[in-house]
N, CA, C and O of each residue as an XYZ file, in Angstrom:
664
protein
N      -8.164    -26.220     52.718
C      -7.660    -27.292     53.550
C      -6.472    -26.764     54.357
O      -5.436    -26.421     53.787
N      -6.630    -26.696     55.767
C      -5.651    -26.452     56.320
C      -4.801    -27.199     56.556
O      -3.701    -26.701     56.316
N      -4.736    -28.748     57.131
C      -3.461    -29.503     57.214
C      -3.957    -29.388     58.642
O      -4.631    -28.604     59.311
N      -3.290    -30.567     58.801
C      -3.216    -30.220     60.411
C      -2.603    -29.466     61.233
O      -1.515    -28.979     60.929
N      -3.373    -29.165     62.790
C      -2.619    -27.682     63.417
C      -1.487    -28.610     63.578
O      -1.389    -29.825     63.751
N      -0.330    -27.224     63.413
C       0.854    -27.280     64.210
C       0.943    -26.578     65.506
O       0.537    -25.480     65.887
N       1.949    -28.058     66.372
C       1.955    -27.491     67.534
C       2.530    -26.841     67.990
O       3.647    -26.586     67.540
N       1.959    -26.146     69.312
C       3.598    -24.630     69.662
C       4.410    -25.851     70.789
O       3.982    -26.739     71.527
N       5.997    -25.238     70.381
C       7.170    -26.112     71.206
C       6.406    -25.957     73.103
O       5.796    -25.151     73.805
N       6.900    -27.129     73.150
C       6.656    -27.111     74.973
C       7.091    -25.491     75.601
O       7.780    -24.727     74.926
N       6.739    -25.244     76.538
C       7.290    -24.571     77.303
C       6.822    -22.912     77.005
O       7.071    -22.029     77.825
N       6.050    -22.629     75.596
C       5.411    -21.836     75.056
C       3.948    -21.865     75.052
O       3.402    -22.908     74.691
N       3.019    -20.542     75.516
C       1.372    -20.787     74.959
C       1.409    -19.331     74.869
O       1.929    -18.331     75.365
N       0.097    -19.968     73.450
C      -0.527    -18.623     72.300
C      -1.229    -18.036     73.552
O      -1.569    -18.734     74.507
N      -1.461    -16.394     73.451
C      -2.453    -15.655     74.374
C      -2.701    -14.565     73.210
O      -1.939    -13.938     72.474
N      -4.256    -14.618     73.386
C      -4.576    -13.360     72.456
C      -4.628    -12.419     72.656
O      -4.750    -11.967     73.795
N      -4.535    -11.572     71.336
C      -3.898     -9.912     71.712
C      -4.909     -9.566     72.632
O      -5.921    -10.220     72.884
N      -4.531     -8.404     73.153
C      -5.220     -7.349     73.755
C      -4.672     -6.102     73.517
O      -3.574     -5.977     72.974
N      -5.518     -4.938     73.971
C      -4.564     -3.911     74.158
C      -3.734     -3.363     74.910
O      -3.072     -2.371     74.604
N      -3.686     -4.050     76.131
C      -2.345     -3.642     76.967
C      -1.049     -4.157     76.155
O       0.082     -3.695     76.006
N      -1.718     -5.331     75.689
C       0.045     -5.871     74.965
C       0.910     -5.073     74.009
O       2.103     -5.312     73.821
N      -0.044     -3.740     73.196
C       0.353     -2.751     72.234
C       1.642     -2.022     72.601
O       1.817     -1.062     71.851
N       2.486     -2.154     73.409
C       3.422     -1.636     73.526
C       4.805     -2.885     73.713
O       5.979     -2.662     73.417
N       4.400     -3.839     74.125
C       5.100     -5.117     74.071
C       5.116     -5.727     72.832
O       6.200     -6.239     72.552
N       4.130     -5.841     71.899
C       4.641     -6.106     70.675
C       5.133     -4.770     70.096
O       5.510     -5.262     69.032
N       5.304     -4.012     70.017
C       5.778     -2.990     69.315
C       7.092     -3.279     69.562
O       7.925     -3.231     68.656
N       7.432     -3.638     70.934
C       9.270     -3.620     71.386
C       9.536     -5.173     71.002
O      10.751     -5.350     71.085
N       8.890     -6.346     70.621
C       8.967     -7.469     70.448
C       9.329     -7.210     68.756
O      10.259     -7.787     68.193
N       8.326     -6.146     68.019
C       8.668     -6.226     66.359
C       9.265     -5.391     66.232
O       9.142     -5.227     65.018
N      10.110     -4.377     66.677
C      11.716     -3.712     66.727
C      12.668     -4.897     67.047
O      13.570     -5.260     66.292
N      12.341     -5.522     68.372
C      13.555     -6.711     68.330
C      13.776     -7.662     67.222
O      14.876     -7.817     66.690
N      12.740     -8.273     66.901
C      12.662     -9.208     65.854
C      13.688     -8.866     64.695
O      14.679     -9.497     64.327
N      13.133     -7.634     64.214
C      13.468     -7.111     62.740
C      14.789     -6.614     63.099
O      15.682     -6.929     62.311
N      15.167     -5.809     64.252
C      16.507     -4.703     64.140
C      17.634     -5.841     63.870
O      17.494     -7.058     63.996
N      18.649     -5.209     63.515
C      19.731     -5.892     63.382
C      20.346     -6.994     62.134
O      21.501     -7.204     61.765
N      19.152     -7.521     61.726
C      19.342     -8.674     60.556
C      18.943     -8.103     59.912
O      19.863     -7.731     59.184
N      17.948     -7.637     59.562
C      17.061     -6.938     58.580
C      17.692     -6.029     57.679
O      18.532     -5.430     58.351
N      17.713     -5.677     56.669
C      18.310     -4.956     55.934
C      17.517     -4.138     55.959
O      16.314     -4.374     55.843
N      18.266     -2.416     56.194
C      17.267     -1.101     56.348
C      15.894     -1.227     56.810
O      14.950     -0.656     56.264
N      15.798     -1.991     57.833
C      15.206     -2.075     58.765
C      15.544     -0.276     59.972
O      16.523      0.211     60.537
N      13.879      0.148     59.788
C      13.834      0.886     60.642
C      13.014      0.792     61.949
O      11.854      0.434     61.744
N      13.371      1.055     63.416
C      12.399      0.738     64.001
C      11.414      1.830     63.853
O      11.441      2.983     63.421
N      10.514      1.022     64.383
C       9.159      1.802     64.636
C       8.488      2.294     66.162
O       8.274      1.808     67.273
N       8.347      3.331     65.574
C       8.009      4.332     67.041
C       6.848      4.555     67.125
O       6.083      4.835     66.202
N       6.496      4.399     68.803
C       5.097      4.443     69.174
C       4.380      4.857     68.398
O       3.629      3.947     68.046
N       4.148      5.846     67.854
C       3.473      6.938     66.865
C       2.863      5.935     65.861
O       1.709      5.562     65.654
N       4.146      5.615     65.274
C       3.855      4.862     64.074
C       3.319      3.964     64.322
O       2.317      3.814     63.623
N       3.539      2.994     65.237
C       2.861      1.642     65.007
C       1.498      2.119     65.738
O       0.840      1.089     65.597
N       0.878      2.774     66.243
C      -0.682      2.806     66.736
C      -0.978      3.507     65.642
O      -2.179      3.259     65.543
N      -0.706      4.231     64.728
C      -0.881      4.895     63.099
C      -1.517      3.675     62.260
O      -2.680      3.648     61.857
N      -0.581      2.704     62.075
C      -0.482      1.581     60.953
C      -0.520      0.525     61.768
O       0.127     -0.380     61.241
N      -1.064      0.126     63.031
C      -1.067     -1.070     63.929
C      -2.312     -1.171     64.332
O      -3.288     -1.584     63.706
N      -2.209     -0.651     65.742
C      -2.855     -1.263     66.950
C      -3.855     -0.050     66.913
O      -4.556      0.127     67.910
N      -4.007      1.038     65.533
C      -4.832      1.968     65.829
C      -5.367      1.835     64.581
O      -5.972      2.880     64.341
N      -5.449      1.071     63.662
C      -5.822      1.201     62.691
C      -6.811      0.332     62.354
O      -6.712     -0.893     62.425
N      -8.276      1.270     61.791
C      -9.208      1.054     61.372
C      -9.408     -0.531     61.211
O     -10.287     -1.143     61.816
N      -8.348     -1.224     60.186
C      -8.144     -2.161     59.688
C      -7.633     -3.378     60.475
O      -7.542     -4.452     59.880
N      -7.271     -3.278     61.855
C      -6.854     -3.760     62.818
C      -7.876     -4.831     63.606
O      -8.860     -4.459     64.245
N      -7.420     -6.367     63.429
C      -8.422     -6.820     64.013
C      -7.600     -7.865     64.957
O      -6.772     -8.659     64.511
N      -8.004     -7.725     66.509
C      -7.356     -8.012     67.995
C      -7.620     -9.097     67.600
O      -6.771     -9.968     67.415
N      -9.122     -9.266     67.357
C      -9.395    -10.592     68.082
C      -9.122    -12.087     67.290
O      -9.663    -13.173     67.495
N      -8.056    -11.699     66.298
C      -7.501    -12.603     65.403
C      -6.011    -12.864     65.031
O      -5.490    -13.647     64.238
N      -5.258    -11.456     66.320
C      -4.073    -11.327     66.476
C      -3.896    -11.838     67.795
O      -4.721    -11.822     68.708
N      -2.592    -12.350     67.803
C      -2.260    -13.497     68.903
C      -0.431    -13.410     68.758
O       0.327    -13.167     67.820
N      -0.244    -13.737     70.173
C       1.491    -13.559     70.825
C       1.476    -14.888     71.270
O       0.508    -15.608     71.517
N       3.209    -15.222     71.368
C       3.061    -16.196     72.411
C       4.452    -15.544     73.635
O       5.190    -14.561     73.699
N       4.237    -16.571     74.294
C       4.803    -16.061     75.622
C       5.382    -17.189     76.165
O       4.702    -18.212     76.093
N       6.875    -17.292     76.891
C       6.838    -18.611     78.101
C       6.060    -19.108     78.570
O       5.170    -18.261     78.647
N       5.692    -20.057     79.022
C       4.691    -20.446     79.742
C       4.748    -19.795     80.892
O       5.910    -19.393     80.966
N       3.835    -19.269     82.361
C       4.010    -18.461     83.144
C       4.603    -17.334     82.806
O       4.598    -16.660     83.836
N       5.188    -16.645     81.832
C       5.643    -15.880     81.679
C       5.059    -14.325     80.991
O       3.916    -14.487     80.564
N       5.394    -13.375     80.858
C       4.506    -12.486     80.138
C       5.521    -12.035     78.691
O       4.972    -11.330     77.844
N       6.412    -12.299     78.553
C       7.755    -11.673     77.381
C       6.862    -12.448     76.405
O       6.430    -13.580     76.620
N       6.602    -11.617     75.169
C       5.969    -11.629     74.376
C       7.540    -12.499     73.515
O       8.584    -11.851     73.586
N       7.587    -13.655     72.898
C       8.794    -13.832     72.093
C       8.278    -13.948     70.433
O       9.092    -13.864     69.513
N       7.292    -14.085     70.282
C       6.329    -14.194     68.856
C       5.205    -13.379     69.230
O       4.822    -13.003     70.338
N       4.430    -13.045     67.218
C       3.747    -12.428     67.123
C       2.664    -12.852     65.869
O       3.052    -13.681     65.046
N       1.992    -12.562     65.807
C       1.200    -12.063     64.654
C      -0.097    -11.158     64.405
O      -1.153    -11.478     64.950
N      -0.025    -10.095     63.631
C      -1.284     -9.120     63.920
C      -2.240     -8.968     62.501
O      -1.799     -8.724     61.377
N      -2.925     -9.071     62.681
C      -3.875     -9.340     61.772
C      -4.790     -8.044     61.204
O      -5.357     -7.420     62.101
N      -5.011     -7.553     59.811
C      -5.919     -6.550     59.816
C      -6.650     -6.997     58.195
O      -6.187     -7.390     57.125
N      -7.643     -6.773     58.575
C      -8.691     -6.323     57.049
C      -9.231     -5.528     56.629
O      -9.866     -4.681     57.259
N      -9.065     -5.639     55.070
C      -9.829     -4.513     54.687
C     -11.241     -4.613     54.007
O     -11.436     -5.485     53.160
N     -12.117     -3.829     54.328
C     -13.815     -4.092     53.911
C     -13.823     -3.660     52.974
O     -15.017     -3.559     52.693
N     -13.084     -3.172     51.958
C     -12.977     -3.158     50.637
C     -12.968     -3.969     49.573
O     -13.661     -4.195     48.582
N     -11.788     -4.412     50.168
C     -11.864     -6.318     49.501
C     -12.596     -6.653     49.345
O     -12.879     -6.791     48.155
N     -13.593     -7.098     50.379
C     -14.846     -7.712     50.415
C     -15.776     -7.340     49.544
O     -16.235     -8.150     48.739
N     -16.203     -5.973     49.597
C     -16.572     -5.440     49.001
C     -16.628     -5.606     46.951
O     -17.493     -5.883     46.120
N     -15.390     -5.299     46.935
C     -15.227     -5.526     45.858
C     -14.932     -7.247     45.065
O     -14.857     -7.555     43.876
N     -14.807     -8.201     46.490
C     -14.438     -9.464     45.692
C     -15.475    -10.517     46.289
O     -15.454    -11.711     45.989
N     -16.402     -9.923     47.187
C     -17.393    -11.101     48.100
C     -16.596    -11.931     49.148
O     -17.201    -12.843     49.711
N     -15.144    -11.670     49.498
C     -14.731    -12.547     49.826
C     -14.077    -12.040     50.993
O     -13.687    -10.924     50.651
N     -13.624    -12.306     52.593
C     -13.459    -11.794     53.309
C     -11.873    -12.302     53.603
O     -11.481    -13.462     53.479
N     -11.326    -11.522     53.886
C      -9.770    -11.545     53.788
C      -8.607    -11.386     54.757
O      -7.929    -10.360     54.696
N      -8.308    -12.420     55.726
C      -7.637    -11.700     56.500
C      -5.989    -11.667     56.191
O      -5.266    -12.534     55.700
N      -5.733    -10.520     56.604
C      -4.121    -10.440     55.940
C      -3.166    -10.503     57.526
O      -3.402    -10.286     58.715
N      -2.215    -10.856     56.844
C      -1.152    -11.409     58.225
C      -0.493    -10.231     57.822
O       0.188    -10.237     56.797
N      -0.676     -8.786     58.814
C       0.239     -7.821     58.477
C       1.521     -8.267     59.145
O       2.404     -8.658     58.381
N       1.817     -8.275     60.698
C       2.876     -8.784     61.108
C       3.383    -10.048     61.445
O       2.647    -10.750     62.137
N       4.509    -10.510     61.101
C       4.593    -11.720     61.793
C       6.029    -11.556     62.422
O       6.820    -10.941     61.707
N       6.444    -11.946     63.494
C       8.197    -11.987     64.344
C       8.138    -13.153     65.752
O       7.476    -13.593     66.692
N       8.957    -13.181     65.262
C       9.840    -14.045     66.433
C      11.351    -13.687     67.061
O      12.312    -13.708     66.292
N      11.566    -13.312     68.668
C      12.677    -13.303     68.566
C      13.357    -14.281     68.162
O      13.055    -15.473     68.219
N      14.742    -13.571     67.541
C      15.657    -14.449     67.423
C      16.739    -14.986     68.689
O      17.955    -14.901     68.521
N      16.393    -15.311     69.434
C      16.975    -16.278     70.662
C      15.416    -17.521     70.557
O      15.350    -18.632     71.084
N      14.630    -17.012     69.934
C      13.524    -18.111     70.314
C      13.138    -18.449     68.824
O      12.096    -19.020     68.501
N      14.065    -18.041     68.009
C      14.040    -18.869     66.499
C      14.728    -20.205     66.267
O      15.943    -20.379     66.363
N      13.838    -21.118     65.957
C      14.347    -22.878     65.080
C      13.461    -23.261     65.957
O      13.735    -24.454     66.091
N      12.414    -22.992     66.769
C      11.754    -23.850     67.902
C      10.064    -24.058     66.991
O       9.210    -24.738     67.560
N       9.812    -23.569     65.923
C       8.629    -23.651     65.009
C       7.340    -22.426     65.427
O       6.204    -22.282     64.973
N       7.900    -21.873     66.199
C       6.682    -20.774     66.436
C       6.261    -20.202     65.435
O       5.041    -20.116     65.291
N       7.009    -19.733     64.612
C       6.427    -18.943     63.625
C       5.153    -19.972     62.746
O       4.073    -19.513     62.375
N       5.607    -21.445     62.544
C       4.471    -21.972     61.696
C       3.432    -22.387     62.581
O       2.336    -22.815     62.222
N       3.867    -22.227     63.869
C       2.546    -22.681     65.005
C       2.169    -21.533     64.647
O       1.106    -21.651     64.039
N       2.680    -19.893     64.750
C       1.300    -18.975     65.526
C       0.595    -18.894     63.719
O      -0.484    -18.302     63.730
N       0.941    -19.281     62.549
C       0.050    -19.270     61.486
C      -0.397    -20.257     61.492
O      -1.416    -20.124     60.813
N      -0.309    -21.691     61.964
C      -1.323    -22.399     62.032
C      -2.683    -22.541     62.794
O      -3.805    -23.028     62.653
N      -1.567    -21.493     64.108
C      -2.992    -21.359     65.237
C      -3.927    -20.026     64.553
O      -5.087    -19.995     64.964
N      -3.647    -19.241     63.840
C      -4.471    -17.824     63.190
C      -4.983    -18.530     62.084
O      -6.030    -17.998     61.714
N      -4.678    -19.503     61.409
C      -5.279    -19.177     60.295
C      -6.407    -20.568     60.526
O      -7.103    -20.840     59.548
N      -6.530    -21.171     61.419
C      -7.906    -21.953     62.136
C      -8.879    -20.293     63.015
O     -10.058    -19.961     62.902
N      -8.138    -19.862     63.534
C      -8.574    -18.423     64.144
C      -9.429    -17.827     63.034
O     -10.546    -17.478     63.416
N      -9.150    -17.627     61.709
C      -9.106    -17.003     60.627
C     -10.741    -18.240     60.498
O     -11.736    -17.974     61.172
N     -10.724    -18.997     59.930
C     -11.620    -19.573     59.389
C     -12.341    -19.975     60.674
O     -13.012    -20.948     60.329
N     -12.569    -19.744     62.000
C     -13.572    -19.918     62.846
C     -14.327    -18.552     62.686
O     -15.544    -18.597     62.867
N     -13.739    -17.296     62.357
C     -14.109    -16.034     62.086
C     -15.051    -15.837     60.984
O     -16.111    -15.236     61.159
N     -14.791    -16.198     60.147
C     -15.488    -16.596     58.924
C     -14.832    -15.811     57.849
O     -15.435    -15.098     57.048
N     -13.367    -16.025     57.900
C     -12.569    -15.248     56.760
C     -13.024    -16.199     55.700
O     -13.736    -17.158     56.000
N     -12.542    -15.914     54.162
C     -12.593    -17.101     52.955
C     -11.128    -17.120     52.392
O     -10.911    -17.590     51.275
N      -9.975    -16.528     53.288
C      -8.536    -16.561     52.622
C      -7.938    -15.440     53.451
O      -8.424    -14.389     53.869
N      -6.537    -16.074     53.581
C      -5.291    -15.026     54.188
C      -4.683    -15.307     53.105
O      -4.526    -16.252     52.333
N      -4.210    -13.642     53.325
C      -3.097    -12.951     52.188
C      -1.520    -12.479     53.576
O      -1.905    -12.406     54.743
N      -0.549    -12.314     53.417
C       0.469    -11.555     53.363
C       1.416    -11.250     52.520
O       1.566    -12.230     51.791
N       2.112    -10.442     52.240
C       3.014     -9.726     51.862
C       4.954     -9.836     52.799
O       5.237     -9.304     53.872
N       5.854    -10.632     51.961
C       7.167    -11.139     52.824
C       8.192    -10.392     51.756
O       7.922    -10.186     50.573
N       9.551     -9.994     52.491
C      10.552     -9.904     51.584
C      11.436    -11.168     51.114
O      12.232    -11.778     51.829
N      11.153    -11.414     49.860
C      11.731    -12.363     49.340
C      13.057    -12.717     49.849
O      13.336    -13.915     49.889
N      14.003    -11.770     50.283
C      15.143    -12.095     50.324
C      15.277    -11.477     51.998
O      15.959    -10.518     52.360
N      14.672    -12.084     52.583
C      14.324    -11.580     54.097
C      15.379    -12.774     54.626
O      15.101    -13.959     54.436
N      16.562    -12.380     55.278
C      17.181    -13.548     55.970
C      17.227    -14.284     56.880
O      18.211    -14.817     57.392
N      15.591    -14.394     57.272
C      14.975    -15.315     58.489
C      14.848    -16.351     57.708
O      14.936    -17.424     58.305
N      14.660    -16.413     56.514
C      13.968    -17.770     55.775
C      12.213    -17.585     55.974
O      11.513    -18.585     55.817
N      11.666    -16.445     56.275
C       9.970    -15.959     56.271
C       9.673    -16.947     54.965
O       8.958    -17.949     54.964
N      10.229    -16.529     54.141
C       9.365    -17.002     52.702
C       9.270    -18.395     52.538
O       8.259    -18.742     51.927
N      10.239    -19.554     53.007
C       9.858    -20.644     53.167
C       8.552    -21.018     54.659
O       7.515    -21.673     54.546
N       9.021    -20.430     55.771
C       7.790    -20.585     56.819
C       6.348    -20.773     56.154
O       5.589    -21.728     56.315
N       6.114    -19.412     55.215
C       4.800    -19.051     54.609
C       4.149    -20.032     53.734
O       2.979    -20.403     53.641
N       5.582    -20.455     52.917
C       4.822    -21.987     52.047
C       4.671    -22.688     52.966
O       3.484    -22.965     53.136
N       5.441    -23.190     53.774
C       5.348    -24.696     54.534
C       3.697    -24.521     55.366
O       2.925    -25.464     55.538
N       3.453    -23.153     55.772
C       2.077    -23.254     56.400
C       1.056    -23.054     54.853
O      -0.107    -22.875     55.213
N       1.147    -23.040     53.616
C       0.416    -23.580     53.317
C       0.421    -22.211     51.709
O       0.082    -22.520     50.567
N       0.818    -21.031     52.075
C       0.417    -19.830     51.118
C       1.812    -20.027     50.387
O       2.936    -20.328     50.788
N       1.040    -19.606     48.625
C       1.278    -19.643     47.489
C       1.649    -18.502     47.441
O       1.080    -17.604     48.061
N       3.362    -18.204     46.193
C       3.140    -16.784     45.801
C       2.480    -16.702     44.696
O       2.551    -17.481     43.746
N       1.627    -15.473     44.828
C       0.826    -14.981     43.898
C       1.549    -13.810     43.057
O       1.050    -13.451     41.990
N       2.651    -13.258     43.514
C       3.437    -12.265     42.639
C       4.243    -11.895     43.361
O       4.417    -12.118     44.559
N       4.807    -11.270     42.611
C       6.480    -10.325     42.955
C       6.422     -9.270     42.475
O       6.075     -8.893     41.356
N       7.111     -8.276     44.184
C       7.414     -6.838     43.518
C       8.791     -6.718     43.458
O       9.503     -7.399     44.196
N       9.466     -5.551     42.280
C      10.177     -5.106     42.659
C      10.093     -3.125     43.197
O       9.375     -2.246     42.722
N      10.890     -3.056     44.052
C      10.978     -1.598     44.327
C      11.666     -0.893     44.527
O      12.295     -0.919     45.585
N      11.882      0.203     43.449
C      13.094      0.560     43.157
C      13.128      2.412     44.096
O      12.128      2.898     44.624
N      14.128      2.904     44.068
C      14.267      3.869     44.458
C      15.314      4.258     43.801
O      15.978      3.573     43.023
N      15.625      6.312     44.356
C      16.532      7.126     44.019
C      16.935      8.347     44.938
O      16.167      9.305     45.028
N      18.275      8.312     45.699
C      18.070      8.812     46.368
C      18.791     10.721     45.688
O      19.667     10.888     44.839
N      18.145     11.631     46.327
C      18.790     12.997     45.294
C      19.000     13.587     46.116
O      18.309     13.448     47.126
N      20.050     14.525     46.081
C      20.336     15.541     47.157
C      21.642     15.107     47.357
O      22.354     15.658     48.197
């Protein structure tokens, strides 16, 4: 049960990915994250067509930006990828919300629970049977409340520890 869609604030519309946009969200999810984020690193071209917009697992046509209206500035995001493994192994088709951002000049306006309400109708016109993501609990956007309010349960907690030597 999805709930009903939420709407995107006036003055904003969803446009779906493409690949020209692969370099505009890349500079849209450096903006998002830099600065608040704790050890937050950006990500460089390389990387994000590595683990993004080049990866196997990468699916466009279920990833979606939004933009001003008339406008092209990407200010939200979300990118979507699956894995046929899952499936594989659980019958069940899975789409995972790898990225999600919003700038912050265009945060408190509800985009973030519009562009998961608008993907995850996206998601089940596709013929997914469940979205998964992965949030930092202690992420100081408030992500982890967005994610319940559109509807996802936590299913667990990591912790991850490190050591640094040298």
């Amino acid at each position: 049960d999805l709930g009903p869609a939420l709407p995107l604030a006036g003055g904003y519309a969803f446009v779906r990915y493409d690949e020209s946009m692969a370099d505009a969200v890349l500079d849209a999810h450096n903006a998002a994250f830099g600065g608040h984020h704790p050890n937050f690193t950006p990500w460089t071209p390389a990387m994000w067509k590595q683990w993004v917009t080049g990866s196997h697992s990468f699916r466009p046509a279920t990833s979606v930006v939004v933009v001003p209206e008339g406008g092209d500035t990407i200010v939200g995001y979300v990118t979507t990828h699956e894995w046929e493994a899952y499936e594989r192994a659980t019958g069940r088709r899975e789409a995972y919300v790898a990225k999600v951002g919003v700038l912050e000049e265009h945060r408190g306006r509800g985009i973030a629970g519009a562009l998961l309400s608008h993907c995850l109708r996206l998601y089940a016109e596709a013929g997914y049977d469940e979205a998964s993501l992965d949030v930092d609990s202690e992420n100081p956007t408030g992500a982890l409340g967005v994610y319940q309010r559109a509807g996802f349960e936590v299913e667990s907690r990591w912790t991850n520890y490190f050591l640094t030597v040298g």
